[in-house]
Coordinates of C-alpha atoms in Angstrom, one line a residue:
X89 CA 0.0 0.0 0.0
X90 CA 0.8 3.3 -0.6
X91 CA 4.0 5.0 1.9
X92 CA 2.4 8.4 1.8
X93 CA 0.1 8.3 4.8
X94 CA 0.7 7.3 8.2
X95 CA -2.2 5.8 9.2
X96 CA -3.3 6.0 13.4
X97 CA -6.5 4.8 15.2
X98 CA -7.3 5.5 18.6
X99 CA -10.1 2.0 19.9
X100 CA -13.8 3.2 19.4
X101 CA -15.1 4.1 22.4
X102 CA -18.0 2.3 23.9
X103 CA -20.8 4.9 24.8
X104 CA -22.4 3.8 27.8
X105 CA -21.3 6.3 29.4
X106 CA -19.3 9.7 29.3
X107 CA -14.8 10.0 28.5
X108 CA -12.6 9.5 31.7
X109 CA -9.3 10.1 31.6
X110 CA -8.5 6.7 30.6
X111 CA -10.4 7.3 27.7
X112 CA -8.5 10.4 26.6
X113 CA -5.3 9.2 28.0
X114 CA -5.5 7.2 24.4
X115 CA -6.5 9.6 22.3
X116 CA -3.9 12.1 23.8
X117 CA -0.9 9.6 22.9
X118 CA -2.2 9.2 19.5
X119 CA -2.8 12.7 18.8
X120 CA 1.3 13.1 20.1
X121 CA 2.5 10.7 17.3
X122 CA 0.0 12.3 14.7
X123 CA 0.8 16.0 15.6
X124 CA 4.8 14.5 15.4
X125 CA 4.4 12.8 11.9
X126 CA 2.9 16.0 10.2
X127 CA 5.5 18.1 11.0
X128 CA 7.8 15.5 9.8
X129 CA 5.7 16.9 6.6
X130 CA 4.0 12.7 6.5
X131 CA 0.6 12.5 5.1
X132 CA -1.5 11.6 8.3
X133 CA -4.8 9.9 8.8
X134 CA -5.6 10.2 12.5
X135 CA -9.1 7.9 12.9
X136 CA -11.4 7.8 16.3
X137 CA -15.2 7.3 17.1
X138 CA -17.5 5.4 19.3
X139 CA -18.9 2.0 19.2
X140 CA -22.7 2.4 19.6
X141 CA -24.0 -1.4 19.0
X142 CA -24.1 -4.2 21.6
X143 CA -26.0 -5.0 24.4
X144 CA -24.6 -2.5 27.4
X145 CA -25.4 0.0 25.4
X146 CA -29.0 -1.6 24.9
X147 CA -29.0 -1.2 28.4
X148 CA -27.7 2.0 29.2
X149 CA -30.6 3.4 27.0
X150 CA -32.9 1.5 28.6
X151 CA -31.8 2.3 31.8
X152 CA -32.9 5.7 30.6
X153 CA -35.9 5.4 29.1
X154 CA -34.7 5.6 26.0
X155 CA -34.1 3.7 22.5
X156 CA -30.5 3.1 21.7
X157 CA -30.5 5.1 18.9
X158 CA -31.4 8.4 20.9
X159 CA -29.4 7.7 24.0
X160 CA -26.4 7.3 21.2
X161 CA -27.5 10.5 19.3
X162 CA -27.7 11.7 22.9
X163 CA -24.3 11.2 24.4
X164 CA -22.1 11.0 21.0
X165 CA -21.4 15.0 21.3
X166 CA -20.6 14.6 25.0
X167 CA -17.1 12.3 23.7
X168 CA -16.1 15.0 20.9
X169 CA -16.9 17.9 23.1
X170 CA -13.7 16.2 25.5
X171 CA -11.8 15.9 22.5
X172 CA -12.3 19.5 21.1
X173 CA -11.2 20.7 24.6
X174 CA -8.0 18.4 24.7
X175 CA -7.4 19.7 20.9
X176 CA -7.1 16.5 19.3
X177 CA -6.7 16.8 15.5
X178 CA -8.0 13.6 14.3
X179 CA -9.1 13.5 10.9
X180 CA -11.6 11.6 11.1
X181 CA -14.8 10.2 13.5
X182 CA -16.8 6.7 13.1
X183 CA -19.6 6.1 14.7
X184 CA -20.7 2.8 14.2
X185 CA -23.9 3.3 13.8
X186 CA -23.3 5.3 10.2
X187 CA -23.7 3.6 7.1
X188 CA -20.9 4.0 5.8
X189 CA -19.8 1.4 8.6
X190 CA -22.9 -0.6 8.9
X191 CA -22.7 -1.8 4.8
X192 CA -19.6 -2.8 4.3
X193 CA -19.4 -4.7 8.2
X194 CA -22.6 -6.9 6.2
X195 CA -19.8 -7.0 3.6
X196 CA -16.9 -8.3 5.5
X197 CA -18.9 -10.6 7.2
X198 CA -20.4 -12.4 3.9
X199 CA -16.9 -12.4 2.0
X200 CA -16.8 -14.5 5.3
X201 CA -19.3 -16.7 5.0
X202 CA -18.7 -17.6 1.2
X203 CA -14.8 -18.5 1.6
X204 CA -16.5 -20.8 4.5
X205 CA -15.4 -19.6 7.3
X206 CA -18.7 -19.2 9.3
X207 CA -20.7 -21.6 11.0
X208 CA -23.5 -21.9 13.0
X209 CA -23.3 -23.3 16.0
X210 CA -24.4 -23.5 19.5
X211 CA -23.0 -21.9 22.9
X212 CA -23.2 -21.8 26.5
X213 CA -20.9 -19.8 28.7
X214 CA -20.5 -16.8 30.6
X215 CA -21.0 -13.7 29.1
X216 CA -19.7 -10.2 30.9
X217 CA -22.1 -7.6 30.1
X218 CA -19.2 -5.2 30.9
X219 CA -16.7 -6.6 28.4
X220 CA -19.4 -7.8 26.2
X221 CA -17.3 -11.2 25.7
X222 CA -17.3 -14.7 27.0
X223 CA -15.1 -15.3 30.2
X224 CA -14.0 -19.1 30.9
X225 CA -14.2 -19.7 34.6
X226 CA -10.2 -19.1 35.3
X227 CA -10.4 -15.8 34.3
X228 CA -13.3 -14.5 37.4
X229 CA -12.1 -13.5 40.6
X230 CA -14.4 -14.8 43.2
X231 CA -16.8 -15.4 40.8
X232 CA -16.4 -12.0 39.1
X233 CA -15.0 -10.5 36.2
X234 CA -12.3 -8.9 37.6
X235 CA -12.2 -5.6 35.5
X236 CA -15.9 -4.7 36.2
X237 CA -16.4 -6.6 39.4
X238 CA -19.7 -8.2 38.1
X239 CA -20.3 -11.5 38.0
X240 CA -21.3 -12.8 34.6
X241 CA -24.6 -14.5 33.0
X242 CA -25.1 -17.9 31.6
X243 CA -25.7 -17.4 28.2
X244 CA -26.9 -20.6 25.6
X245 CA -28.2 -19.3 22.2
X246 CA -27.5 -20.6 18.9
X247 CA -24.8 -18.6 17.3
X248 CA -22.8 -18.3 13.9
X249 CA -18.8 -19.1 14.7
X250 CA -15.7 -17.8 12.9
X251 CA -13.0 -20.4 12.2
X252 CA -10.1 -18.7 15.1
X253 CA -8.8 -22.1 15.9
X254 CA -7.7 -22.4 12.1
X255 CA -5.1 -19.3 12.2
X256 CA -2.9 -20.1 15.8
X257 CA 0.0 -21.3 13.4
X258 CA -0.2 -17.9 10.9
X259 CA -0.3 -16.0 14.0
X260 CA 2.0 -17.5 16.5
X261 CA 4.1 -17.3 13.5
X262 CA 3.4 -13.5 12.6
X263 CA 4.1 -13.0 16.3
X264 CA 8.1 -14.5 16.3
X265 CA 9.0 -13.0 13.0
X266 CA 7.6 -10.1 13.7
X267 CA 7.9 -8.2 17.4
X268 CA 6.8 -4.9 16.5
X269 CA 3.3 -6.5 15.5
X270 CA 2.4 -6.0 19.2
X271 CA 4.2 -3.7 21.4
X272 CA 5.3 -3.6 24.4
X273 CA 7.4 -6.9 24.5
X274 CA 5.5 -7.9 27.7
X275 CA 2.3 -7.8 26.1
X276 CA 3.4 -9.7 22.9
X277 CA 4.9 -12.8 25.0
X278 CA 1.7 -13.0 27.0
X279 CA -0.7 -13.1 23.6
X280 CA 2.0 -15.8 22.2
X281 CA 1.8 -17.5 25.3
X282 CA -2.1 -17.9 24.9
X283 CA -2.1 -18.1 21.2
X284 CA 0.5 -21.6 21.8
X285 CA -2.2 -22.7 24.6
X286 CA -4.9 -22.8 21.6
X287 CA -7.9 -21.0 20.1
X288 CA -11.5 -21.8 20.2
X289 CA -13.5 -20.6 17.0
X290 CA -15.0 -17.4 17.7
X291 CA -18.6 -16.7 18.3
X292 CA -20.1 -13.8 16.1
X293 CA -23.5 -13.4 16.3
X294 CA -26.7 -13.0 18.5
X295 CA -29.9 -13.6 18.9
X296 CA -31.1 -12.4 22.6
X297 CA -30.8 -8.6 21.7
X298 CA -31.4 -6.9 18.1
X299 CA -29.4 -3.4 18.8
X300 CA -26.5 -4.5 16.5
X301 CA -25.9 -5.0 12.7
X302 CA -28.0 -7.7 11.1
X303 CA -26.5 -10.8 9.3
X304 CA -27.0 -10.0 6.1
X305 CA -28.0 -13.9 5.4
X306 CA -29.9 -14.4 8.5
X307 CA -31.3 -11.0 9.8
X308 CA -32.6 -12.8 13.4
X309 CA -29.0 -12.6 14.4
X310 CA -26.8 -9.5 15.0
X311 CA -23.2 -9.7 14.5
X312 CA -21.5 -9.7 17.4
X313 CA -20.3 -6.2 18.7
X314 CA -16.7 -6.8 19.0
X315 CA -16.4 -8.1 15.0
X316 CA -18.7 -5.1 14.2
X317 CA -16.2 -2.7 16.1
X318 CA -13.0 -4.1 14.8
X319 CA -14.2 -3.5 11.4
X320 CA -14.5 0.3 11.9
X321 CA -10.8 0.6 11.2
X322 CA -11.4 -0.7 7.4
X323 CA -14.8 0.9 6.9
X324 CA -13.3 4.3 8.0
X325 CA -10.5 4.1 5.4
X326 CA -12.7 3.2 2.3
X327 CA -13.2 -0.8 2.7
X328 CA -16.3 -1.9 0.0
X329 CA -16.8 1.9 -0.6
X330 CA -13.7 4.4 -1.7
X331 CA -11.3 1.5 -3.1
X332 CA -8.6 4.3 -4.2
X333 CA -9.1 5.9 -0.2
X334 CA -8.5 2.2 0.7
X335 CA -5.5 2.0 -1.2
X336 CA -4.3 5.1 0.3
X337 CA -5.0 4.5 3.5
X338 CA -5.1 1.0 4.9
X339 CA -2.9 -1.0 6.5
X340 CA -2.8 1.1 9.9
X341 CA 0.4 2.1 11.2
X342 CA -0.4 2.0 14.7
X343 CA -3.5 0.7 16.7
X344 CA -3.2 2.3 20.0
X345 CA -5.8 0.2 22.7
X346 CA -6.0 -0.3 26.2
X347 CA -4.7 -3.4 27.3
X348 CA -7.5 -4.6 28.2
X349 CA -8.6 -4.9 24.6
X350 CA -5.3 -6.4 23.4
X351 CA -6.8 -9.7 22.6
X352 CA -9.5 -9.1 20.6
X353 CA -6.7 -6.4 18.6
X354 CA -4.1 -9.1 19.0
X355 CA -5.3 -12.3 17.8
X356 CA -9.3 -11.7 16.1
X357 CA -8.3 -8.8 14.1
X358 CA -6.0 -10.1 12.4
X359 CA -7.3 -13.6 12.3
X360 CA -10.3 -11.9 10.5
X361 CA -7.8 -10.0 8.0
X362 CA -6.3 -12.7 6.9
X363 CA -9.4 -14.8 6.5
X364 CA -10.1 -12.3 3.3
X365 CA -6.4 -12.0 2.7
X366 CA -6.1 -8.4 3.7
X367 CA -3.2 -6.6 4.8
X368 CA -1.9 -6.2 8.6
X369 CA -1.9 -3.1 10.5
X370 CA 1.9 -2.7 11.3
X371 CA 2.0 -2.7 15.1
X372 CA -0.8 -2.8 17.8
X373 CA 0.4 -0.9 20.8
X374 CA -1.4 -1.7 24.2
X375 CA -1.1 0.7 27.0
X376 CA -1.5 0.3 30.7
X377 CA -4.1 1.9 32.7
X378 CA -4.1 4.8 34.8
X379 CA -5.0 4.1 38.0
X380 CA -6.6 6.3 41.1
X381 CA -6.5 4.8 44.3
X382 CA -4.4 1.8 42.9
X383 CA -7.5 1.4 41.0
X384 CA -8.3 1.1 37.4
X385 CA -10.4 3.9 36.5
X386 CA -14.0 2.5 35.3
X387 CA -17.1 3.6 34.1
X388 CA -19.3 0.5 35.9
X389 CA -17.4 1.4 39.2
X390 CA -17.7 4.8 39.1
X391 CA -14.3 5.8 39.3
X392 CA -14.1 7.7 36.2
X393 CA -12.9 11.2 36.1
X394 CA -14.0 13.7 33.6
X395 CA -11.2 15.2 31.3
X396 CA -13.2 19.0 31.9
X397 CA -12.4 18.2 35.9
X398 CA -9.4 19.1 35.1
X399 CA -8.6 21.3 32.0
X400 CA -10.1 23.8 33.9
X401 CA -7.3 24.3 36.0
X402 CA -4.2 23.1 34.1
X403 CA -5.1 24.1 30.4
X404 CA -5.1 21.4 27.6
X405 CA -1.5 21.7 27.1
X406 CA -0.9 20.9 31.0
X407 CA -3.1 18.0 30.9
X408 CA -1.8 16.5 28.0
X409 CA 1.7 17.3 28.9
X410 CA 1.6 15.7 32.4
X411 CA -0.3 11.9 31.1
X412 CA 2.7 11.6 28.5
X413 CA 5.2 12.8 30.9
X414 CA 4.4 11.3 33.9
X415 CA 3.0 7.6 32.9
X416 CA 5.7 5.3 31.5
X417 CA 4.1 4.6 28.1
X418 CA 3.4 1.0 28.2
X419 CA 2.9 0.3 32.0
X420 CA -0.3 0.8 34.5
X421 CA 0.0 4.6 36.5
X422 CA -1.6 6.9 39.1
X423 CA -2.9 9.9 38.9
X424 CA -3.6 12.2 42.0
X425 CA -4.1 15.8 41.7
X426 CA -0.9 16.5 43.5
X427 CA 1.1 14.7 41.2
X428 CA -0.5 16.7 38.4
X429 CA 0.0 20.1 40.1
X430 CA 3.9 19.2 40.8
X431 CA 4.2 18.2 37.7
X432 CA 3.0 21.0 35.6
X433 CA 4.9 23.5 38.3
X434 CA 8.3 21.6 37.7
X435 CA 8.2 21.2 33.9
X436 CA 6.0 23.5 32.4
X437 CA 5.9 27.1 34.7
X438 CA 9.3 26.7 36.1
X439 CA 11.3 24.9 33.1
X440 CA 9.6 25.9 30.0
X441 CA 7.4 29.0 30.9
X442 CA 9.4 31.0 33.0
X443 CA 12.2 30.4 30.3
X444 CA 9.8 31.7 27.4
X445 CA 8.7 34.7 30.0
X446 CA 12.5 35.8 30.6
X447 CA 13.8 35.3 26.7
X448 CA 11.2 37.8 25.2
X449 CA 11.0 40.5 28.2
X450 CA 14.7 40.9 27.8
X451 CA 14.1 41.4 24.2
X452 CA 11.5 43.8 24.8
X453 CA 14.1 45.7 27.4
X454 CA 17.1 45.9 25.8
X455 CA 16.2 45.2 21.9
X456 CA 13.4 47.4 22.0
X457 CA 11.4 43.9 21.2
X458 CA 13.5 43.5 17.6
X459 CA 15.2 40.1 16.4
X460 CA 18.7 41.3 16.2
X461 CA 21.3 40.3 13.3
X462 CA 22.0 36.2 12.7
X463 CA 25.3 35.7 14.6
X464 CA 28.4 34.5 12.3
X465 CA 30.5 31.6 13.1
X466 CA 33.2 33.7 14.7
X467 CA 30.5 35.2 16.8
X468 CA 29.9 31.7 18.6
X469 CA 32.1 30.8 21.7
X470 CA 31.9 27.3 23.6
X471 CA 27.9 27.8 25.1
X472 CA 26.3 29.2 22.3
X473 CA 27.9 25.9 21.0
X474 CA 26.9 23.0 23.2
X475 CA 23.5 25.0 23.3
X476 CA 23.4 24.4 19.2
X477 CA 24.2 20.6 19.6
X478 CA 22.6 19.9 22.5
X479 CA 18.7 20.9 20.6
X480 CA 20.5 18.4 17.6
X481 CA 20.7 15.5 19.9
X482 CA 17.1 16.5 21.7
X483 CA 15.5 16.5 18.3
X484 CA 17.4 13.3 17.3
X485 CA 16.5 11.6 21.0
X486 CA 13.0 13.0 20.8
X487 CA 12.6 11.4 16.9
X488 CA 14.0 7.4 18.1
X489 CA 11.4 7.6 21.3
X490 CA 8.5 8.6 19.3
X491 CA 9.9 5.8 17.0
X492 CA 9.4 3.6 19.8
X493 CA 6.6 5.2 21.0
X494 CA 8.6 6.0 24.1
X495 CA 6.6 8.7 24.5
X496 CA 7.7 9.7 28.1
X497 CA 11.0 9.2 26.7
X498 CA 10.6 11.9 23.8
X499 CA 9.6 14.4 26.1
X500 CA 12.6 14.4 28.5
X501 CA 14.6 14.7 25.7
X502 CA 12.9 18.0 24.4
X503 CA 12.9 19.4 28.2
X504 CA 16.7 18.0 27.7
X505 CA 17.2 21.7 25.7
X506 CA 14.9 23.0 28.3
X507 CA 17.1 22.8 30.8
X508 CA 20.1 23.7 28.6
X509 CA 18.3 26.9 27.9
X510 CA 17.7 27.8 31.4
X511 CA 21.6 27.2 32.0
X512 CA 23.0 29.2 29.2
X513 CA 21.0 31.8 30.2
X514 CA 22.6 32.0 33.8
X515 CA 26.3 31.2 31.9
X516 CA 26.0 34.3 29.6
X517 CA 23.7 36.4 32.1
X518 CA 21.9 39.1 29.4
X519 CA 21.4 41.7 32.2
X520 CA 25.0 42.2 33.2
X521 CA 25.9 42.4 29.2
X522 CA 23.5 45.5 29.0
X523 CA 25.4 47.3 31.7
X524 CA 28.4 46.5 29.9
X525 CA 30.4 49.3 27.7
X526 CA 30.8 48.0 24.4
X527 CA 28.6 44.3 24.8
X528 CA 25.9 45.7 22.4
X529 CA 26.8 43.0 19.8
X530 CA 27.5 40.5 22.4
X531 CA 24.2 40.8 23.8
X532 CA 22.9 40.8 20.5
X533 CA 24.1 37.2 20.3
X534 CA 23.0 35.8 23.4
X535 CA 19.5 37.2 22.7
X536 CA 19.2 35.7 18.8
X537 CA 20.3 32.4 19.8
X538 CA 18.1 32.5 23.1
X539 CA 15.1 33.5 20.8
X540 CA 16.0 30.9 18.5
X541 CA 16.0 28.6 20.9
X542 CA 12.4 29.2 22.1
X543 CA 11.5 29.4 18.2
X544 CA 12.9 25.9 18.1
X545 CA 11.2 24.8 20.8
X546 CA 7.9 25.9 19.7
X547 CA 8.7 22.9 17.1
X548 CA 9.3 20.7 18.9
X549 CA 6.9 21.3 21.9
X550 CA 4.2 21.9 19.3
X551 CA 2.7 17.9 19.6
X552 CA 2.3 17.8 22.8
X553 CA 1.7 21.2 23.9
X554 CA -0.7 22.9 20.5
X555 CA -2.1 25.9 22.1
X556 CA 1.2 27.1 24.0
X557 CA 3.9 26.2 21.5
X558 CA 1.6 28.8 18.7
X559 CA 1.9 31.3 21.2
X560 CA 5.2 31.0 21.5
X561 CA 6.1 31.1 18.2
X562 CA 3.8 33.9 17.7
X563 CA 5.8 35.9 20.5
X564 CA 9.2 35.3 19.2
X565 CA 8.4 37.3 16.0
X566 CA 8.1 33.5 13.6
X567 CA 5.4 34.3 11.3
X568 CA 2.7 31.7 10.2
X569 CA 1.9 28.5 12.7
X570 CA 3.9 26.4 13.8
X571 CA 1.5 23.8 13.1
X572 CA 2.3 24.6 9.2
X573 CA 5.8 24.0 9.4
X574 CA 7.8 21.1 8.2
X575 CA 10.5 19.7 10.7
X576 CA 13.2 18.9 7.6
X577 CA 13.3 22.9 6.9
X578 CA 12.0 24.6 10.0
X579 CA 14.3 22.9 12.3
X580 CA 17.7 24.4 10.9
X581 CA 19.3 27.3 13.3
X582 CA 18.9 30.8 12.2
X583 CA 15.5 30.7 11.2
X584 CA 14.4 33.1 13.1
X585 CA 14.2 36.4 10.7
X586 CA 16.2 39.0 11.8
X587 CA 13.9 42.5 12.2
X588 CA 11.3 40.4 13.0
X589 CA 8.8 41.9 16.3
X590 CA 9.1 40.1 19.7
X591 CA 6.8 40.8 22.3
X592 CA 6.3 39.2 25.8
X593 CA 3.2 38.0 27.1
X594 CA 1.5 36.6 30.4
X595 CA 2.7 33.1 31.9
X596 CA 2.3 30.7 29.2
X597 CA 1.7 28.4 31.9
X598 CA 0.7 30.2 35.2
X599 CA 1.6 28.6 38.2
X600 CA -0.8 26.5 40.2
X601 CA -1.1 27.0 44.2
X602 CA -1.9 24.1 45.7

């Protein structure tokens, strides 16, 4: 397929309720690596949506006197209103629910059925509401399933079955030759380790509940939520509707899920891609969860905290700074408020901010708020020097952790020149060059490269941080956005125009007394 588009997909997310942060903890990473590969000048399509079939969300509406379609039609703005707040720039939304999902699921499904790999069947087991899946007794606690902490129901209907068992071998294989299929390594070897233990066929349908997608040979039974879901990530990109958008589009690059979800991401998804012969996504990264209380944070147990809760008080750009800072990407984390607040004081008003504040108010003090004359070589002495190659190694650091979507990783190597910037400007001290007889071109210096500096890190603070790092930029005198820019040209020293207006500002990020 075609090498122009980076292709990223948040899960859908299930609507029986409102975001958490575990929700947008997701979307946040994603948005990071999509933000990251467009200034890298790739072609990006960043997909997310909501998964509005199955029977909790049957339930949910119920639960509110309503019909599934108008509880969905109900809460579907309350999930992009979070996302609109926490500026993600996806390109795209699904619902489920569309058409442009619901015809070519039927679709899928038949191209199924005719290579013979459906079967009806019949099945008894236990079926979690919560996780709308079948649990086998060793995988309850006390009886319980032990994300939602409800114990499950005896189900026994007659159900059309997928052929899983048939594709352990192509997977365990696609698993060893390939580790970045699923990332982290942890997660990998514990889906090999259950792939080698053996599949049971999959079942796909049913019967008790009609809020789902029909089969399109035998309309009683509704496919089963999870397939329908899946499927979202083919239908979004063109599949059995915009064959050159498919082209362009599909495989993914990255599916970024909750590991929670791994399996069905893991092992059904692609079982079901190659069951048509269709190509793989590239790599299915599963995430840990964030935790309050040592707790995962759940809808069913009402642990979930809004994203608004706390926007309010640390900005966007604070909130999405602190999840991809402070959570190892990859492994389970807490949140606590004053975690958060430390945080976003340590790294973002000291560090960052108060570097931004002092840069352009001694510009506006002793340059009269002018971009002074590009230094020459000869103008350069040993810190104006490590400062220039310690941003190259950020930026080269920052680009192999997003690689690895070390995200954590990539942001201590941006607040890496951070820091570097807050020491030169104690090593070179602009205030005591403005006292000094004769240090007009010296201070000059200091002040373009300092500048250029924060123009720099506009760039490469402008994924995780949207809002602030186009202020910044805007301050320093850079014209344009610096969501427009391109990485390849953009990040080359001296671009900041000479003559160009600087003006300070309030606290990009104010602090936060706690």
């Amino acid at each position: 397929m075609s090498e122009n588009t980076f292709y990223l997909t948040t899960p859908i997310y299930y609507v029986n309720d409102v975001p958490h942060l575990g929700h947008a903890y997701t979307t946040v990473a994603a948005d990071f690596v999509a933000r990251f590969r467009r200034l890298q000048g790739r072609r990006v399509h960043f997909l997310t949506g909501t998964d509005e079939h199955g029977q909790k969300v049957a339930r949910s509406a119920e639960a509110q006197g309503l019909s599934p379609r108008e509880w969905t039609d109900q809460i579907v703005p309350r999930w992009t209103e979070v996302w609109d707040a926490l500026d993600i720039s996806n390109d795209d939304f699904i619902r489920t629910t569309e058409a442009r999902h619901e015809k070519p699921v039927q679709s899928f499904v038949s191209h199924l059925h005719e290579r013979g790999q459906i079967y009806l069947g019949s099945y008894e087991g236990l079926y979690c509401i919560g996780c709308e899946a079948f649990k086998v007794p060793e995988e309850l606690v006390d009886g319980k399933c032990p994300l939602h902490g409800i114990e499950p129901e005896v189900v026994s209907e007659d159900n059309y079955f997928f052929r899983l068992s048939e594709y352990a071998g192509r997977l365990i294989e696609l698993y060893e030759t390939n580790p970045r299929f699923v990332m982290p390594e942890p997660r990998r070897n514990e889906v090999l380790g259950k792939v080698k233990a053996g599949l049971d066929d999959l079942s796909i349908s049913r019967v008790s509940f009609d809020w789902g997608i029909p089969i399109p040979w035998d309309p009683k039974h509704v496919i089963y939520v999870w397939v329908d879901a899946l499927q979202n990530y083919v239908t979004a990109a063109g599949y059995d509707s915009d064959e050159a958008a498919f082209r362009r589009i599909w495989p993914a690059d990255i599916h970024f899920v909750g590991k929670d979800i791994l399996w069905f991401h893991a092992v059904i998804w692609p079982a079901l891609l190659m069951a048509l012969d269709l190509p793989l996504p590239a790599t299915i990264y599963a995430h840990g969860f964030l935790q309050v209380g040592g707790e995962k944070m759940s809808k069913s147990k009402l642990t979930g905290i809004s994203p608004h809760d706390l926007i309010e008080t640390f900005s966007s750009d604070g909130y999405r700074y602190f999840f991809m800072r402070e959570v190892s990407f990859g492994q389970d984390g807490n949140f606590s408020w004053e975690g958060m607040a430390a945080r976003y004081n340590s790294d973002l008003a000291n560090d960052f901010g108060n570097l931004a504040s002092r840069v352009t108010s001694m510009s506006v003090r002793y340059l009269d708020g002018v971009v002074p004359g590009r230094p020459d070589g000869h103008e350069l002495g040993p810190f104006e020097r490590d400062l220039r190659a310690v941003q190259r190694r950020a930026f080269e650091d920052m680009t192999r952790a997003i690689d690895d979507l070390a995200l954590g990783e990539a942001l201590k190597a941006v607040w890496s020149f951070v820091r570097r910037g807050n020491a030169y400007v104690e090593e070179v001290a602009p205030w005591a060059l403005a006292k000094q007889v004769g240090a007009r071109r010296r201070l000059e210096v200091v002040l373009y490269e300092l500048l250029e500096s924060l123009r720099l890190l506009a760039l490469m603070t402008a994924p995780i941080t949207p809002r602030a790092a186009d202020e910044l930029w805007s301050r320093v005198g850079a014209s344009g956005s610096v969501h427009d820019c391109v990485y390849e040209r953009a990040l080359a020293w001296g671009g900041l125009a000479p003559g160009s207006q600087v003006r300070a500002g309030p606290p990009l990020f104010p602090r936060i007394e706690t």
